[in-house]
Amino acid sequence: MLETLRHIVQEVNAAEGLNEALDIIVRRVRDAMGTEVCSVYMRDPLSNRYIFRATEGLNKRLVGQASLASGEGLVGLVAEREEPINLEDAETHPAFQFLQGIGEEAFHAFLGVPIIHQRDVLGVLVVQQAQRRRFDEDDEAFLVTMSAQLAGVIAHAQVTGAVQEELLDGAEPARINGIPGAPGIAIGTVVVVSPEADLFAVPKRIVNNRRAELRAFRQALNAVQADIRAVSDNLRGEMSAEDHALFDVYLGILDDSAIGGEVAALIKAGHWAQGALSQVMIKHIRHFERMEHSYLRERAVDVKDLGTRVLSYLQANDTSRDKDYPEQCILVGEELTATALGEVPRDQLVGLISVRGSGNSHVAILARAMGIPTVMGAVDLPYARLQDREVIVDGYQGAVHLNPVPEVRQRFQDLLNEDLAINKDLEALRDLPCETLDGHRLPLWVNTGLMVDVGRSLDQGAEGVGLYRTEVPFLLRDRFPSEEEQRQIYREQLQAFAPRPVTMRTLDIGGDKALPYFPIEEDNPFLGWRGIRVTLDHPEIFLAQVRAMLKANEGLGNLRIMLPMVSNIAELDEALVLIRRSHRELQQEGFAGELPPIGVMVEVPSAVYQARALARRVDFLSVGSNDLTQYLLAVDRNNARVADLYHSFHPAVLQALRSVAEAGQSEGKPVGICGELAGDPLGAVLMLAMGYNVLSMNATSLPRVKQVLRKLTHARACEVLAEVMAMEDAAAVTRRLEALMVESGLQSFSRSR
Ligand code: PEP
Ligand code: MG
């Protein structure tokens, strides 16, 4: 059964669009279950009716014509109840509805199961038989499993279909939902970032210079053939003649009479070499994967390997990689990285879309810092096909729009213009203090990592740096930076902000931040070797970093050191010993300078409960609400599938935040917050009322937060805090805060804009 399921899903996966996918489903399910009929009804979102979309066994002429409303007929009932219906004789059921001409009179047994994707009923899958009998438990289990697996594939095929049609006339508008990554609207042209040599991620592209593409392909092919011959010669004598013959098979596969010829034909038809290669190789890989015999099935791996080798050569010689980026460039990729962002000139990069990740992934944090509207977790986006297309990125709602109708495009253009106007107004706030109407001052600091952040932060009127993510310069290198290299980087930061304080966090790698030169492979990286756990296990890395920070601080005195991911007192004590020792040693070496303030991040639930003990040992606390929320709610901050469970206003999170503020106050130590919540105007109101001493956020959010806090009184914020602390769910808290924005004339800063 598993094998059959796997085959069907694979075949459906390879379909070009929804119609083809549905045709494969009905044919293959009917054969696999040995039934006489299999049909699919798909919900039309506009009419909310279930349309008869594909069948084997009923009247195909009614495909696209017949339909049932939710709750109407057995199909409608399956959809409404969201559960299977299994009947010996369909006609005798009171809900049965006769569909004229569809031809189901002869069939009595009926089994229908809903197709549900992310809680949304997409359609109903039905099998029918002439014999009066209930389908047995195995049949039902098979169809339910099939439908659950196919739901995601169908959702994907629906969007792929919309994109395909764009190549033809009469393109359908499509909205693909993701997760808000960074606020703002962008309208621009897509550039697809493909991971290196991934056959499945090559964008489609039509080219004019076919001859050059053909030449590039031939060169790549020759290079791989030469490589294979070289390996083959090396191994001659070490392998049996039979095994050795495999190399001839490989050479044969790439031959002009086989794959080589097919690729060349596609290039001649106008496809670029990488795209033609990818199309042909995927077709053959799928073909092998579908084979019954396991030996032959495993050959799919060889074919994939050969194709990947040719692709590597093509990519290595691809001069178009030093791309002419479009004026309004929207970067789209399976998983965007900081490096990919850095390749596009900043003034041309207007939007980002990442298929993976969520709003709390580090790439989203970076995007917010840079002020680039971003959608994360757009899992159903057939991104490889979007090269050069115009799309709209809605970073507020977390949605991507393809082929928008003119009115929709205009609405987004208006929103974009409105944003530009707001930002212009906010510039006037630069030199004004963040002070409430009743005179309460709350310093607003920034989070930094890249050098570009510095200029933007100062422009926005930042009063200090609450979190300098030192791992960012580590991520952009191919080895650990030396102590001296680090000193120079840190010096630049400290100097740029002096005399304002700069809080440098010691290396926080692990989780979703992997250094290419220091891979950490774990099943559960967010619960694994991360942050201070790594650096305490590698004191040489920690000490070099601390020494570099202390040296960089010489003569400036604005450094603060902060420790990430502390989950027990012993870790803190150990780190303090190392920092103090470094300072003593440096003094012995002749460096001047005081020991800087040292703080600890509260971002693990255990640290919330031990906040007072931690506070006693250090000079300040700073809440990392991004991690604290993920650990309190057991919701991976990077996983799009559970992103709607990640609630910063969850009562448990709010209680934890308040208790940390109180712990700091009891010990007479300042408490800040440097998670993304600080940059959310609604969250900032609560932090103000809880008594946080400093809010540290991305530079883009700073003027917005300042504007909101300057329009409120501290007293009003405290009243609202008292109200929301009594609430039992995040949605109610959000509603209350939104209402506060509206009543204070600040609706353009609310989340639901
Ligand atoms: C946090 O966890 O809230 C935080 C500020 O650190 P990071 O996002 O870098 O993990
Ligand atoms: Mg963190």
mmCIF file with all atom_site columns, C-alpha atoms and ligand atoms in Angstrom, residues 505 508 530 601 603 627 637, ligand 2:
data_model
loop_
_atom_site.group_PDB
_atom_site.id
_atom_site.type_symbol
_atom_site.label_atom_id
_atom_site.label_alt_id
_atom_site.label_comp_id
_atom_site.label_asym_id
_atom_site.label_entity_id
_atom_site.label_seq_id
_atom_site.pdbx_PDB_ins_code
_atom_site.Cartn_x
_atom_site.Cartn_y
_atom_site.Cartn_z
_atom_site.occupancy
_atom_site.B_iso_or_equiv
_atom_site.pdbx_formal_charge
_atom_site.auth_seq_id
_atom_site.auth_comp_id
_atom_site.auth_asym_id
_atom_site.auth_atom_id
_atom_site.pdbx_PDB_model_num
ATOM   1 C  CA . ARG A 1 505 ? 26.031 39.799 22.102 1.00 0.00 ? 505 ARG A CA 1
ATOM   2 C  CA . ASP A 1 508 ? 24.803 32.986 19.024 1.00 0.00 ? 508 ASP A CA 1
ATOM   3 C  CA . ARG A 1 530 ? 23.239 26.851 20.513 1.00 0.00 ? 530 ARG A CA 1
ATOM   4 C  CA . MET A 1 601 ? 19.473 37.554 27.737 1.00 0.00 ? 601 MET A CA 1
ATOM   5 C  CA . GLU A 1 603 ? 15.070 33.965 26.215 1.00 0.00 ? 603 GLU A CA 1
ATOM   6 C  CA . ASP A 1 627 ? 13.156 32.735 21.340 1.00 0.00 ? 627 ASP A CA 1
ATOM   7 C  CA . ARG A 1 637 ? 9.921  30.186 15.087 1.00 0.00 ? 637 ARG A CA 1
HETATM 8 MG MG . MG  B 2 .   ? 17.435 34.647 20.532 1.00 0.00 ? 2   MG  B MG 1
#
